[in-house]
Short mmCIF file of C-alpha atoms in Angstrom, two decimals:
data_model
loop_
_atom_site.label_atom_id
_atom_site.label_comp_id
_atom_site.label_asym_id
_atom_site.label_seq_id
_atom_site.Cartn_x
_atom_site.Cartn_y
_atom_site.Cartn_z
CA UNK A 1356 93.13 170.30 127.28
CA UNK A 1357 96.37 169.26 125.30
CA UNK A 1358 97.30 167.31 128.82
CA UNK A 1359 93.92 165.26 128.70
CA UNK A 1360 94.16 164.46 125.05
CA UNK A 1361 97.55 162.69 125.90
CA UNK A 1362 96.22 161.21 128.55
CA UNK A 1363 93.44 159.81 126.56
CA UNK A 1364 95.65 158.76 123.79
CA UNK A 1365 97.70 156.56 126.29
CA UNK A 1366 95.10 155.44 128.01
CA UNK A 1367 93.43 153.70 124.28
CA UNK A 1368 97.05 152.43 123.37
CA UNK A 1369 97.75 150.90 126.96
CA UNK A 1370 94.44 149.45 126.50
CA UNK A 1371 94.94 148.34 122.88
CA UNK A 1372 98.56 146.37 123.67
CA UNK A 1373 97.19 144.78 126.71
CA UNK A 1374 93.79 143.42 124.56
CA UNK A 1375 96.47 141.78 121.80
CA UNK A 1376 98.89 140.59 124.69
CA UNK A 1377 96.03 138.96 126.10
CA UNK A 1378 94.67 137.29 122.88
CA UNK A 1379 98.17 136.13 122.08
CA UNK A 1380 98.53 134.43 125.43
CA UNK A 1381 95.42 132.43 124.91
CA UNK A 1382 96.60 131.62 121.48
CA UNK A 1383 99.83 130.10 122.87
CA UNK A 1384 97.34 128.13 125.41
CA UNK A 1385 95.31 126.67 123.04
CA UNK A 1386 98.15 125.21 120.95
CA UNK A 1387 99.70 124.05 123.76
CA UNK A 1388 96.41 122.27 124.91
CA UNK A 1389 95.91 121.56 121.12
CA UNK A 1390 99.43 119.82 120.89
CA UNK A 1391 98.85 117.39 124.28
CA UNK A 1392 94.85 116.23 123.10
CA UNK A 1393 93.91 113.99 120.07
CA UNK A 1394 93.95 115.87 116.11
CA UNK A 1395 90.74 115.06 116.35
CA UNK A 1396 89.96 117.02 119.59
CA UNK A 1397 90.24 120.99 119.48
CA UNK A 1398 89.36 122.62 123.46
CA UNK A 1399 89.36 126.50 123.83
CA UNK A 1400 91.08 127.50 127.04
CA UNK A 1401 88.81 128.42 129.84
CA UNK A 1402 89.41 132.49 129.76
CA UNK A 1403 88.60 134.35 126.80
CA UNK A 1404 86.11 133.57 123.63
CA UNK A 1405 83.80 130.93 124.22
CA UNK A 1406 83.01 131.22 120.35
CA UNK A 1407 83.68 128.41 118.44
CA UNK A 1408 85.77 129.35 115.50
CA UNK A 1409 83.78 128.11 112.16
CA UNK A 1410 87.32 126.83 110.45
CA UNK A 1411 87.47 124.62 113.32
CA UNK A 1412 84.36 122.97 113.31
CA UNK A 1413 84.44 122.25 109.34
CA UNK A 1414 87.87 120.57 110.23
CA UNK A 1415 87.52 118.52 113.25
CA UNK A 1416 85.05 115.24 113.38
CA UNK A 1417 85.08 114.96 116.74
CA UNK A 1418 84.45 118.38 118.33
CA UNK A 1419 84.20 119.20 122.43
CA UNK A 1420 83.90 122.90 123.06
CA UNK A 1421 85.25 122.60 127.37
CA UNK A 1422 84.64 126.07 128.95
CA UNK A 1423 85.79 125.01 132.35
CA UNK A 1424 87.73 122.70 134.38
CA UNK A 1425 83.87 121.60 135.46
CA UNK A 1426 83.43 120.36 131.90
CA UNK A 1427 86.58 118.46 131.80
CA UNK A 1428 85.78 116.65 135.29
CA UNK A 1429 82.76 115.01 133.20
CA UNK A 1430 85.49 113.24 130.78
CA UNK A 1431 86.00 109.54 130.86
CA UNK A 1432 89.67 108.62 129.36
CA UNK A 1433 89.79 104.81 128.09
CA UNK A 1434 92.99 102.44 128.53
CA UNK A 1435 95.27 104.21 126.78
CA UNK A 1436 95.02 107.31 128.75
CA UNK A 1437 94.63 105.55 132.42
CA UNK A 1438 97.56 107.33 133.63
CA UNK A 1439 96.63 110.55 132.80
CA UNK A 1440 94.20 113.56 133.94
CA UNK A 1441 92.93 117.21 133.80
CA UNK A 1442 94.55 119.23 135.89
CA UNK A 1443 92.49 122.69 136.49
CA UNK A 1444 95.04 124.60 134.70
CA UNK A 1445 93.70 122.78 131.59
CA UNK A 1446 97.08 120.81 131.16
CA UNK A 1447 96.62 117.29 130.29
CA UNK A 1448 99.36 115.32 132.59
CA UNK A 1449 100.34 112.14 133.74
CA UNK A 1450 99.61 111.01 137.31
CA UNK A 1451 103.06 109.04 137.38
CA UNK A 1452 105.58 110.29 135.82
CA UNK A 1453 107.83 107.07 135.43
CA UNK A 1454 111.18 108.99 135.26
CA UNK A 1455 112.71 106.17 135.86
CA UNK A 1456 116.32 107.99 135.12
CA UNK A 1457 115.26 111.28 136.61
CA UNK A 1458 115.80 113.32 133.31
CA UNK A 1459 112.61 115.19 133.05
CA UNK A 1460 111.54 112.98 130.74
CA UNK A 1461 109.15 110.15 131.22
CA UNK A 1462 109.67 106.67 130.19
CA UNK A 1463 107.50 103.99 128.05
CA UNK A 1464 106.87 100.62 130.73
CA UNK A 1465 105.73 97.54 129.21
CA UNK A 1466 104.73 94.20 131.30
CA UNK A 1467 105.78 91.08 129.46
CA UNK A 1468 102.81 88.49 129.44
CA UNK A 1469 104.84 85.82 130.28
CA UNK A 1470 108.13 85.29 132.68
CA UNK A 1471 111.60 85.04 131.82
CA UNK A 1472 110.94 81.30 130.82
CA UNK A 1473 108.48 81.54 128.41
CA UNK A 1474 111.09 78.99 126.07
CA UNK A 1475 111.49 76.14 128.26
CA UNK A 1476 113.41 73.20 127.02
CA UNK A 1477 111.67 70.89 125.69
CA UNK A 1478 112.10 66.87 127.16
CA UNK A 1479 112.26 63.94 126.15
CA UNK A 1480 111.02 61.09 128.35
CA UNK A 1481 112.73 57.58 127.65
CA UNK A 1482 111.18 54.62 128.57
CA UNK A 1483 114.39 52.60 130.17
CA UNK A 1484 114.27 50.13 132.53
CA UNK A 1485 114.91 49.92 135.76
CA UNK A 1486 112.25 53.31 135.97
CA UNK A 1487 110.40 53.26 132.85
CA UNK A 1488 108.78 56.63 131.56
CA UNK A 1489 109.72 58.78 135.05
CA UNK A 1490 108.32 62.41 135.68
CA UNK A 1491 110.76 64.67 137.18
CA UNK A 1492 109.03 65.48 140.45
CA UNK A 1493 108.46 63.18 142.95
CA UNK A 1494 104.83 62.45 143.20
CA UNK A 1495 105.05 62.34 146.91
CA UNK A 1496 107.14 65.23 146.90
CA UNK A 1497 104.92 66.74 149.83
CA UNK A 1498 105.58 64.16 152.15
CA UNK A 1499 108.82 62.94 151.50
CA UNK A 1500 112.26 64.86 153.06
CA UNK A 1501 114.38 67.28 150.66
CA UNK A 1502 116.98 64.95 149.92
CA UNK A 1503 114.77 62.17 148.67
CA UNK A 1504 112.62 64.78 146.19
CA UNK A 1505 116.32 65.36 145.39
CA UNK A 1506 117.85 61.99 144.82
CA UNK A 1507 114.62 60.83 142.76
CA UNK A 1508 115.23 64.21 140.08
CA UNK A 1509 118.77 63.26 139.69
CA UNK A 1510 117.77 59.57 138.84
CA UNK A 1511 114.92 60.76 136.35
CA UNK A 1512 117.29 62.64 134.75
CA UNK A 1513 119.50 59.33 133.25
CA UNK A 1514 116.25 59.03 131.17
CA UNK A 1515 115.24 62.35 129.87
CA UNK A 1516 117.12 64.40 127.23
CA UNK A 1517 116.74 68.21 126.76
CA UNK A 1518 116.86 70.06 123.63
CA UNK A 1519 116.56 73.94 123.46
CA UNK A 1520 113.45 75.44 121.67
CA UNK A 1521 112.40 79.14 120.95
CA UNK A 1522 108.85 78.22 122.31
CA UNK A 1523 108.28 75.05 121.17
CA UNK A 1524 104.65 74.05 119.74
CA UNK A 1525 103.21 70.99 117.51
CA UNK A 1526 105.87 68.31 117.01
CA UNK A 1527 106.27 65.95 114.39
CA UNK A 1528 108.24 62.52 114.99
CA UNK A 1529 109.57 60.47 111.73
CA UNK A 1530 112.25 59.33 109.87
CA UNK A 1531 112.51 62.58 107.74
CA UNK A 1532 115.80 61.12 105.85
CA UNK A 1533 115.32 57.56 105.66
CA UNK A 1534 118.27 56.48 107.76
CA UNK A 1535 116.87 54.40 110.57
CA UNK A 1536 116.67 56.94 113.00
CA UNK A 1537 113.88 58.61 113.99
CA UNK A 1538 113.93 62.69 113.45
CA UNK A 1539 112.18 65.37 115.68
CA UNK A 1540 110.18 68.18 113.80
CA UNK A 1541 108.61 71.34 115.86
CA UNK A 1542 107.48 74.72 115.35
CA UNK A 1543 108.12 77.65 117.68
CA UNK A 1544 105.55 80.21 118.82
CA UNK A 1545 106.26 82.78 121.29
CA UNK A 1546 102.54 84.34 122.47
CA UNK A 1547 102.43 87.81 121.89
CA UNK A 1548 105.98 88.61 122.70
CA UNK A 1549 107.84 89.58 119.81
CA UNK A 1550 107.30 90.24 116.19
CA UNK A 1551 110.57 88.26 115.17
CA UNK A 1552 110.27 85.33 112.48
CA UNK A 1553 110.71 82.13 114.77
CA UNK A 1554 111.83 78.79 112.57
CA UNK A 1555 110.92 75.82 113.09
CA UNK A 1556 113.21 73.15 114.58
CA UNK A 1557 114.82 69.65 112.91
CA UNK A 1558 116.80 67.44 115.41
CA UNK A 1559 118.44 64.51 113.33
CA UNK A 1560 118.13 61.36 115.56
CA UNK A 1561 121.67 59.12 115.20
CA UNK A 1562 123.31 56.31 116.77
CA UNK A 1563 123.33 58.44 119.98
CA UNK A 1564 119.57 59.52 119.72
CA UNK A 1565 118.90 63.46 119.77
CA UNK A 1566 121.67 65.86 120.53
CA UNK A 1567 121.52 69.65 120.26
CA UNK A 1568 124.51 69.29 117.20
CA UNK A 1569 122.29 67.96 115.07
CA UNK A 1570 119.86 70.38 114.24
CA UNK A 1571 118.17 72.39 111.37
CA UNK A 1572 115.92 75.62 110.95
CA UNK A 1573 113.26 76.16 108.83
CA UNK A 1574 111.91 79.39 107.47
CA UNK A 1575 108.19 78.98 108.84
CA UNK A 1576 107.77 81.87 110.76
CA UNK A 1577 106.29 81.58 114.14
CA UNK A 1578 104.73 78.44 112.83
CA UNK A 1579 100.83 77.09 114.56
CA UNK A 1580 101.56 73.08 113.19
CA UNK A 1581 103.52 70.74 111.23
CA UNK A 1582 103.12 67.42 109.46
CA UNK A 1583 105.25 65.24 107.20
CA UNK A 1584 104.31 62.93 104.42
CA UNK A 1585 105.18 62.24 100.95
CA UNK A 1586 102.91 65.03 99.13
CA UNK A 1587 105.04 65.12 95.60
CA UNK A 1588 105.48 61.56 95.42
CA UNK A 1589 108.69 61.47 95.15
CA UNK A 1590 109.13 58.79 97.42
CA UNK A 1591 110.69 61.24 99.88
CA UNK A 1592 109.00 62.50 102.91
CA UNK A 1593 107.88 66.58 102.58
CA UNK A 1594 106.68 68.77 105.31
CA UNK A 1595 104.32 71.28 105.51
CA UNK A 1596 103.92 73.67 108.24
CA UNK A 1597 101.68 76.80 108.52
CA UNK A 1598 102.26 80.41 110.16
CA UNK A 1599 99.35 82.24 112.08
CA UNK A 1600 98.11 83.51 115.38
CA UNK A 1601 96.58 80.56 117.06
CA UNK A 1602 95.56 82.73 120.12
CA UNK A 1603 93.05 84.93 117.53
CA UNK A 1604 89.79 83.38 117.71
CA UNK A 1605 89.57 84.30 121.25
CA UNK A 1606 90.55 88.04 120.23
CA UNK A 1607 87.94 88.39 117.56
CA UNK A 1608 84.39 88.95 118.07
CA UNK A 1609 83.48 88.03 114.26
CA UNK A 1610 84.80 84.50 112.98
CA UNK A 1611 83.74 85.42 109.68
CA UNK A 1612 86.80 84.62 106.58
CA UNK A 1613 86.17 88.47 105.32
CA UNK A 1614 86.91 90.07 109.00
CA UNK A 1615 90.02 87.65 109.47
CA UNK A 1616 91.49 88.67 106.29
CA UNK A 1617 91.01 92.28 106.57
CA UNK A 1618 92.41 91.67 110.54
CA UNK A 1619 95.80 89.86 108.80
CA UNK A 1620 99.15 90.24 107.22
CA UNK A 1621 100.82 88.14 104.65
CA UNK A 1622 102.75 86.00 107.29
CA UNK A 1623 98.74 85.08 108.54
CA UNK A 1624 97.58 83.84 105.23
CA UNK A 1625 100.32 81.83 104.31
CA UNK A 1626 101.84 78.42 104.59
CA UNK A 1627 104.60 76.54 103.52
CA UNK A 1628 105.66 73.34 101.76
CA UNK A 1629 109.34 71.94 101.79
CA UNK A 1630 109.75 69.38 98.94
CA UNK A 1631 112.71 67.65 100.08
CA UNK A 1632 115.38 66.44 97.16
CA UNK A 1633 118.25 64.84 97.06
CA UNK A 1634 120.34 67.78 98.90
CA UNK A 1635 117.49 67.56 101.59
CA UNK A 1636 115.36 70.82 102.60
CA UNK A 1637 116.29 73.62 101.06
CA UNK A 1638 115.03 77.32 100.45
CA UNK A 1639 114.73 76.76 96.83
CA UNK A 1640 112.55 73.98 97.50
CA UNK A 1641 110.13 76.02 99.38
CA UNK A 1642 106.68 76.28 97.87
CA UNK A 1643 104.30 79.26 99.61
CA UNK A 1644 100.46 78.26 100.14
CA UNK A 1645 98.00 80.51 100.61
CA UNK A 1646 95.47 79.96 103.35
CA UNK A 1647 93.49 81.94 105.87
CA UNK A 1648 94.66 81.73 109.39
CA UNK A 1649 95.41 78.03 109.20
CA UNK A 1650 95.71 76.49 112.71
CA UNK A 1651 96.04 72.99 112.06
CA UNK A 1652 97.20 70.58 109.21
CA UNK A 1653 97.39 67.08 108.36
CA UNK A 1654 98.63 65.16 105.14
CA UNK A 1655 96.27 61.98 104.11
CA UNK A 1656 95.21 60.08 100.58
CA UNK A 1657 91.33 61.18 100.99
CA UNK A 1658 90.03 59.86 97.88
CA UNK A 1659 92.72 56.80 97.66
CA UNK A 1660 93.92 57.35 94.56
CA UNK A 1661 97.63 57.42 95.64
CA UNK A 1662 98.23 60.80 95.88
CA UNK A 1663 98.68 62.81 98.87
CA UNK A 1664 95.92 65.78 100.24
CA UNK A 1665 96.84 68.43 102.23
CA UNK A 1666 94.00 69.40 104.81
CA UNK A 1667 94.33 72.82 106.80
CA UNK A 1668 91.94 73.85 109.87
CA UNK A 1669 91.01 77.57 109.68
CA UNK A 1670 89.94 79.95 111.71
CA UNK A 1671 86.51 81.78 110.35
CA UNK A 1672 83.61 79.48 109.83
CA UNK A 1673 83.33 77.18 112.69
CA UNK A 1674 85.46 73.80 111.55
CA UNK A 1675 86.50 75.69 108.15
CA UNK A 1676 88.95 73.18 106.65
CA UNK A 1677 90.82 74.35 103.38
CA UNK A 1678 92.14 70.90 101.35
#
């Protein structure tokens, strides 16, 4: 009798451990599982309690109660989750690995949008005799043998100067300093590649016409367009350039001024004016405008009374101008 209480009495306890084992083995599941899926997605592992717990589903907005790998199967995972799946263990895991350095751990790939030339030069194209205004590439380039196409580039080249940009956009040409020599003004955007404040560029034209020496940056910041006039009336020529995304009306399905400015940082609703003095353009001089998105501006007298508007194109209301 004594022999079958024992045995009873081990029997319960052997019972008993392996019950607490096995409910602290799906615990350790289900924060594994819990630690690879969304905060905002809780899964119970497939053996075990099917009950969801009530703490859970006061916590979780989202809730998907997967019993088996069946249920998972249904699951559709959007872009961000195109190189991953279910496997029927319940692990969520990648179908390529990228270990690029074979480590064990997997590595972030990102595609540039553009090639390794995405800042050309840019050129300029003198009109000088004996060839005029000459493009670079033979227009019969087809037809005509290799050394030809090659002896017409060389010869196009006496009349084109090259002058580096950081993505060069909406140019400007004036005499920004008064000294008989035309000046070349640009802004820089690079498209989506790099969250970097770009300046603008200012190559002083001399004797010798444009050289790479003579050049200036502004602080515009990625800049969408630039003009020059005389808005203090000073008698000295200003400039006014604007910052923005000019590639965001095609990523926005609302063109509405309240969705812009929620979409926005400060570098998107602001513009600049450079008052240039005596010493020229300086930071000091800087005055910040605010506008919304501005994609465009130009400096005119609209109401001729001798002093200077500045007009800015907006994105948001179709043809939104901001004077």
């Amino acid at each position: 009798m004594k022999n079958c209480i024992v045995f009873v009495c081990c029997f319960l306890l052997l019972g008993f451990t392996t019950y607490y084992n096995k409910k602290d083995n799906e615990t350790a599941r289900i924060k594994r599982h819990s630690s690879a899926a969304s905060d905002k997605i809780f899964y119970r592992d497939f053996i075990g309690d099917t009950t969801l717990p009530k703490k859970a589903e006061r916590k979780a907005g989202m809730l998907f109660h997967h019993n088996s790998y069946k249920d998972f199967s249904k699951g559709i995972l959007s872009d961000a989750g195109a190189n991953l799946y279910v496997a029927r263990n319940g692990n969520i895991q990648f179908i390529n690995l990228f270990d690029l350095n074979a480590d064990g751990f997997p590595e972030a790939v990102f595609n540039n949008d553009h090639n390794h030339h995405e800042t050309p030069d840019l050129f300029i194209y003198h009109n000088r005799r004996p060839y005029g205004l000459r493009s670079l590439i033979n227009p019969n380039a087809r037809d005509a043998p290799a050394f030809q196409n090659l002896t017409w580039t060389l010869e196009s080249l006496a009349s084109i100067t090259k002058l580096p940009t950081e993505g060069g956009g909406k140019a400007v040409v004036s005499d920004l300093d008064k000294d008989g020599y035309k000046d070349f003004l640009f802004v820089n955007f690079i498209h989506g590649s790099t969250l970097a404040a770009i300046p603008a560029y200012i190559y002083w034209g001399g004797a010798d016409g444009l050289n790479s020496g003579r050049r200036s940056l502004l602080p515009v910041d990625r800049g969408t367009a630039v003009a020059v006039g005389d808005v203090t009336g000073d008698g000295l020529e200003d400039i006014v350039a604007n910052s923005g995304r000019e590639h965001l009306g095609l990523e926005t399905r609302d063109f509405s001024h309240s969705f812009l400015a929620q979409q926005g940082g400060p570098r998107e609703k602001t513009s600049y004016l450079f008052q240039q003095t005596e010493a020229g353009f300086t930071i000091s001089s800087r005055e910040l405008i605010p506008t919304q998105f501005a994609i465009d501006v130009k400096i005119a007298d609209l109401d001729n009374d001798g002093s200077k508007e500045v007009i800015y194109l907006e994105l948001g209301t179709p043809r939104a101008l901001r004077i």
